[in-house]
Short mmCIF file of C-alpha atoms and ligand atoms in Angstrom, two decimals:
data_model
loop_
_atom_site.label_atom_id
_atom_site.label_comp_id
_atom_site.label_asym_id
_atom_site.label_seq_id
_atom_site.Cartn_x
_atom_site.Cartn_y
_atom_site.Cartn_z
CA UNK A 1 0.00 0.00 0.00
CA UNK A 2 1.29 3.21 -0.93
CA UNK A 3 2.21 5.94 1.90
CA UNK A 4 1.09 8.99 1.79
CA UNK A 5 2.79 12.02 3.72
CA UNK A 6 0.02 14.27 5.32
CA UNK A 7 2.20 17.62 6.83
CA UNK A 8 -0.09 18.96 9.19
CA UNK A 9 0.60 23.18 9.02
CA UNK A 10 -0.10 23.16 13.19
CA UNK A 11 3.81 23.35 12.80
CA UNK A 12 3.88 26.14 9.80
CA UNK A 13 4.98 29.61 10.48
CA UNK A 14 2.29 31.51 10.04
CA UNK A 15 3.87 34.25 9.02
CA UNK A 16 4.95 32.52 5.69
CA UNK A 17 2.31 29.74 5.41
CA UNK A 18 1.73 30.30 1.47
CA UNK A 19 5.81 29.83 0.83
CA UNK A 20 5.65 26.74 3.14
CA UNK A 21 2.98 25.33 1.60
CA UNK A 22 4.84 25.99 -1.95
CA UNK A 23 7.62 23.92 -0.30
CA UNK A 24 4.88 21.02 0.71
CA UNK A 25 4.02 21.02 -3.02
CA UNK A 26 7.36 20.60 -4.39
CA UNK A 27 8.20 17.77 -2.15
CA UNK A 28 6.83 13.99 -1.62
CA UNK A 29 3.65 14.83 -0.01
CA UNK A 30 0.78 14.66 -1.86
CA UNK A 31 -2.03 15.62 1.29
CA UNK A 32 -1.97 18.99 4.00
CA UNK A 33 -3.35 17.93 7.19
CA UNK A 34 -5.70 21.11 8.48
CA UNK A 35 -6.22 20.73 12.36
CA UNK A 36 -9.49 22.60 12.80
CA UNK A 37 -9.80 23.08 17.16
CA UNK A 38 -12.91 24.58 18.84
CA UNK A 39 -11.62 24.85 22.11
CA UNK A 40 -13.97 22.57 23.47
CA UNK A 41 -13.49 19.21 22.15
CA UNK A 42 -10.14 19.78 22.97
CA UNK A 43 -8.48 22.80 24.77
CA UNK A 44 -6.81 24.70 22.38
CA UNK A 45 -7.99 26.74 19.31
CA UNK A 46 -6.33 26.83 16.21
CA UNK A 47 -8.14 28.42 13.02
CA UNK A 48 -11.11 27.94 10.90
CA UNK A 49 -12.52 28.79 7.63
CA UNK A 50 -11.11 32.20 6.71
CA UNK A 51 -7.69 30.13 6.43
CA UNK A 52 -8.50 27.42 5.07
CA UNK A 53 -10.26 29.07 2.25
CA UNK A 54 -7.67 31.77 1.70
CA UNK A 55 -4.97 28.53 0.83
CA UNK A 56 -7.49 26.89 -1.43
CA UNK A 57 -6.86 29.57 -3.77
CA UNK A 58 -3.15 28.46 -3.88
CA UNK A 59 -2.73 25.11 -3.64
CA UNK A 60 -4.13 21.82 -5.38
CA UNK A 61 -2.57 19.45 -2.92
CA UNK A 62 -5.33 17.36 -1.45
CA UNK A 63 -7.12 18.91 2.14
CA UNK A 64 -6.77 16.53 4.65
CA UNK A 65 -9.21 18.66 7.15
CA UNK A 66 -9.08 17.07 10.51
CA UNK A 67 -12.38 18.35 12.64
CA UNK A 68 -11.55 18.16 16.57
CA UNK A 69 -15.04 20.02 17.39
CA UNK A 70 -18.00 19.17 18.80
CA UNK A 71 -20.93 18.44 17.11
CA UNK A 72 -19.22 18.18 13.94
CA UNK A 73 -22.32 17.69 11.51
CA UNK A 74 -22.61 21.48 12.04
CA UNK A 75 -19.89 22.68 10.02
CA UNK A 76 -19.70 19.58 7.22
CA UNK A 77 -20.93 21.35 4.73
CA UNK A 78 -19.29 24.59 5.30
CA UNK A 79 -15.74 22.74 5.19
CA UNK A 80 -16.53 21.15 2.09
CA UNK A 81 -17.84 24.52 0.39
CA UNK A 82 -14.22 25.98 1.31
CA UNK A 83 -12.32 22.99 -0.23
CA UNK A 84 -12.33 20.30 2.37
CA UNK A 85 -10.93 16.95 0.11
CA UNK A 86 -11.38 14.50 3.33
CA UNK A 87 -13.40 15.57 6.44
CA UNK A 88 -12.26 13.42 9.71
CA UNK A 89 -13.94 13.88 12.47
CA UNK A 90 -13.67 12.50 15.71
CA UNK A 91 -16.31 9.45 17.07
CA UNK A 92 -16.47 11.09 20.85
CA UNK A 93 -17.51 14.36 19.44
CA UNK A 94 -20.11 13.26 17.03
CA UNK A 95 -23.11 12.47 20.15
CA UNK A 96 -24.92 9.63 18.31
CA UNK A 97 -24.66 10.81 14.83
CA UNK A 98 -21.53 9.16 13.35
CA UNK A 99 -23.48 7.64 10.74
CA UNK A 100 -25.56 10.41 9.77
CA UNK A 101 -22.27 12.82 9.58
CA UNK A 102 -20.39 10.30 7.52
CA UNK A 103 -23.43 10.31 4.78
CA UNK A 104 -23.87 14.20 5.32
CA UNK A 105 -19.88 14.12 4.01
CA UNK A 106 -20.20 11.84 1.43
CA UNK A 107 -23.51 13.15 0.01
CA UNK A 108 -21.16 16.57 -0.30
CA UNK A 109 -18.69 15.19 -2.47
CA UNK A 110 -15.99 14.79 0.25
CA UNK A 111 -14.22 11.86 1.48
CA UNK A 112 -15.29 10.80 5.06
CA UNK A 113 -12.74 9.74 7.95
CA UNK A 114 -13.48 9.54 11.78
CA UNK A 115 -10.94 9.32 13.93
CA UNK A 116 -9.96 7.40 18.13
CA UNK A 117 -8.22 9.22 20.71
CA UNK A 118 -6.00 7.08 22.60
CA UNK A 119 -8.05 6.13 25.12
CA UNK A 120 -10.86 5.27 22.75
CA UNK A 121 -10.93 1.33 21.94
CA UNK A 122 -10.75 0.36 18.11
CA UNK A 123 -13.55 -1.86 18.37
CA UNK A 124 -16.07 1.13 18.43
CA UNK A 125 -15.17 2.01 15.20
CA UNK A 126 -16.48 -1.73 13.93
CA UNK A 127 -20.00 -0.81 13.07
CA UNK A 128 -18.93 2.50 10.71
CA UNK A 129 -15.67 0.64 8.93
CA UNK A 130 -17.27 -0.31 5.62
CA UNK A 131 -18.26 3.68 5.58
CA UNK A 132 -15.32 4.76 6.05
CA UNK A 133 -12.83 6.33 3.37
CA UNK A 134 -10.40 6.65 6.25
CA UNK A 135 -9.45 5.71 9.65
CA UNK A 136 -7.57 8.15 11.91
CA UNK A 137 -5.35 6.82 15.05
CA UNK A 138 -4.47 9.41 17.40
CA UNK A 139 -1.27 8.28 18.66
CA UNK A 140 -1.28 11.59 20.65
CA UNK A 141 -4.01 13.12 22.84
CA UNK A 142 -5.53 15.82 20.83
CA UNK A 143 -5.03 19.38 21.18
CA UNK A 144 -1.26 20.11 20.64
CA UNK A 145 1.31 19.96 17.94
CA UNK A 146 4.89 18.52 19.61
CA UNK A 147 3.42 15.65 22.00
CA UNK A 148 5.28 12.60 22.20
CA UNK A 149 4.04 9.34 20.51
CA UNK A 150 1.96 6.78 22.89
CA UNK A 151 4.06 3.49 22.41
CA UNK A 152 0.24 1.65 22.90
CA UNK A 153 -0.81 3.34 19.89
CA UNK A 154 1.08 0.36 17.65
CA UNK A 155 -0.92 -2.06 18.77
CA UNK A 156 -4.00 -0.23 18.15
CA UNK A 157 -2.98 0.58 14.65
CA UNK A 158 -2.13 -3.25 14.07
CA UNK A 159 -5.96 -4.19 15.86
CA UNK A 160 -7.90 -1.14 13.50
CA UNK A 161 -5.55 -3.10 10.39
CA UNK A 162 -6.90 -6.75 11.24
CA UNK A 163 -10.49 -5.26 12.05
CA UNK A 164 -10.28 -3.32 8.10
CA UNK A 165 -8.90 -7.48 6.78
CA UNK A 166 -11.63 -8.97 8.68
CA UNK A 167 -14.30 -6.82 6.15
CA UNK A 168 -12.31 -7.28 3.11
CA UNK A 169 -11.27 -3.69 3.50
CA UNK A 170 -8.02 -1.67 2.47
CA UNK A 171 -9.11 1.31 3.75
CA UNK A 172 -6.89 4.07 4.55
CA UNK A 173 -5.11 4.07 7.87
CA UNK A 174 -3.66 7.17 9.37
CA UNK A 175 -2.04 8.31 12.24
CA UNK A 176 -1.30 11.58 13.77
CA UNK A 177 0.72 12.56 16.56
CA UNK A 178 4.60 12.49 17.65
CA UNK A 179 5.56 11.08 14.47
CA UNK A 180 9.31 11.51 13.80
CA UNK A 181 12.20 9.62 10.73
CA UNK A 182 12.97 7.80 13.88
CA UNK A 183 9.45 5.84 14.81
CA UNK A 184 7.56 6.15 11.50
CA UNK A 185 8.49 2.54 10.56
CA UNK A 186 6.94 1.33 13.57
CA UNK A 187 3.39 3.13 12.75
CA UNK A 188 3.85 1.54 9.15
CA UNK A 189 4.84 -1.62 9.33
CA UNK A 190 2.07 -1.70 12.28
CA UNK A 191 -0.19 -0.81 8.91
CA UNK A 192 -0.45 2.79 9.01
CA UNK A 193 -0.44 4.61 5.04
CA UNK A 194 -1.26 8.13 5.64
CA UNK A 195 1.29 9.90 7.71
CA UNK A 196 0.56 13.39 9.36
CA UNK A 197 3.71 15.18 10.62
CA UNK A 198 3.83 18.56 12.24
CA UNK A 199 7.21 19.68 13.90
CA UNK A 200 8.82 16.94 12.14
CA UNK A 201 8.24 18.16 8.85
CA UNK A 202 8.31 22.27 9.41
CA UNK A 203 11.40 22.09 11.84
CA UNK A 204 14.62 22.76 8.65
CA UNK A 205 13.80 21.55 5.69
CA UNK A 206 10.96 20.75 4.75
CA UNK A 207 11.10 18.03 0.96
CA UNK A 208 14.04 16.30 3.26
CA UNK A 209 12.01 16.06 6.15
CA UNK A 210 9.68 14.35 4.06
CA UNK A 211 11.74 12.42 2.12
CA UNK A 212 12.79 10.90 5.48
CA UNK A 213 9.61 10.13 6.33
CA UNK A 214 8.75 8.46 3.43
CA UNK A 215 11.46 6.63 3.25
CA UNK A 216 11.55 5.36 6.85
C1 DX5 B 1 -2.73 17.24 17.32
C2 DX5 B 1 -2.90 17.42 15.83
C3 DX5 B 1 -1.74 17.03 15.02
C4 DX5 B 1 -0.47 17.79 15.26
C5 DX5 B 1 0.68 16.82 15.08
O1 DX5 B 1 -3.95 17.34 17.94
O2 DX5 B 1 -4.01 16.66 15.39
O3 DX5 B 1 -2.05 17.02 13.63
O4 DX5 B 1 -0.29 18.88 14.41
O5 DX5 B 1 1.84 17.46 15.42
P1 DX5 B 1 3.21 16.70 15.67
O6 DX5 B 1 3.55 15.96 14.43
O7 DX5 B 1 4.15 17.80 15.99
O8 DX5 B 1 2.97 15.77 16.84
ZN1 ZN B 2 -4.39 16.33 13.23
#
């Protein structure tokens, strides 16, 4: 299965986010992962639409919008009107309506993901899987770029793999969280594909800190 390298721009400077994003184009990865935080499904804020649209406008690399917000079936269709490729939301935010967001996403054109923190148990993803376009590991608790990765997270990747075989599924795995060259074999030989990387792609340079992580 081929890996895909999802930079998330938590990590970007800010200050020069279209000329890192250039960058992003011209190396390996083919997906930017958009953390979109309400402050209430996890502490911090980051930013919303206003961003994400003004990028849209500069880029063709493929939005890999990660929701961690309550109630996400609010905002679906909003994201995907600004350019949202995949929409990933988060199972303990969604209060009984996983099903009904994941059809709202699809019926929108958009790819549908939902996503485990770690203390969330893979098997509660079972009833959604053959729904799914994506699966999304947290191998960090949400909230905050720079966390370290939760060694239990490998065997919860290798479980949400052998629940996907058990359906006949090759749906995408990612994870997200602590990645680094150093422990991104781990997460894909454990059967991870999509790879989201904050501080260790935007800390130096940015195609060789990809390169490393595609190649590791
Ligand atoms: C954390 C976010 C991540 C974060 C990863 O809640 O979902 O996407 O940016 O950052 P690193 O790779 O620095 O752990
Ligand atoms: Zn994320």
């Amino acid at each position: 299965m081929e890996t895909i390298i999802s930079p998330s721009i938590l990590a970007a400077d800010f200050t020069v986010l279209g000329k890192q994003i250039k960058e992003i184009e011209k190396s390996d990865a083919k997906y930017l992962h958009i953390d979109v935080m309400d402050g209430l499904f996890v502490p911090s804020i980051s930013f919303g639409m206003p961003v994400i649209a003004s990028i849209r406008k500069h880029t063709d690399l493929f939005f890999d919008v990660h929701l961690m917000i309550v109630e996400p079936i609010r905002y679906i269709e909003t994201f995907a009107d600004i350019g949202a490729d995949l929409l990933t939301f988060h199972l303990e935010a969604a209060e009984g309506r996983v099903e009904e967001t994941i059809d709202k996403i699809h019926a929108l054109g958009c790819k549908a993901g939902l996503s485990i923190k770690p203390g969330t148990p893979v098997s509660e993803l079972e009833p959604y899987v053959q729904k799914l376009d994506m699966i999304l590991i947290m191998t960090v608790e949400p909230g905050f770029g720079g966390q370290k990765y939760i060694p239990s997270s490998t065997e919860k990747i290798r479980e949400t793999r052998d629940l996907l075989e058990r359906y006949g599924l090759d749906t995408a795995v990612e994870v997200d969280g602590g990645i680094t060259a150093e422990n991104v074999c781990v997460v894909k030989e454990a059967g991870a594909n999509v790879i989201v990387a904050g501080s260790a792609v935007f800390k130096g340079d940015i195609a060789a800190n990809v390169r490393a992580l595609a190649e590791g």
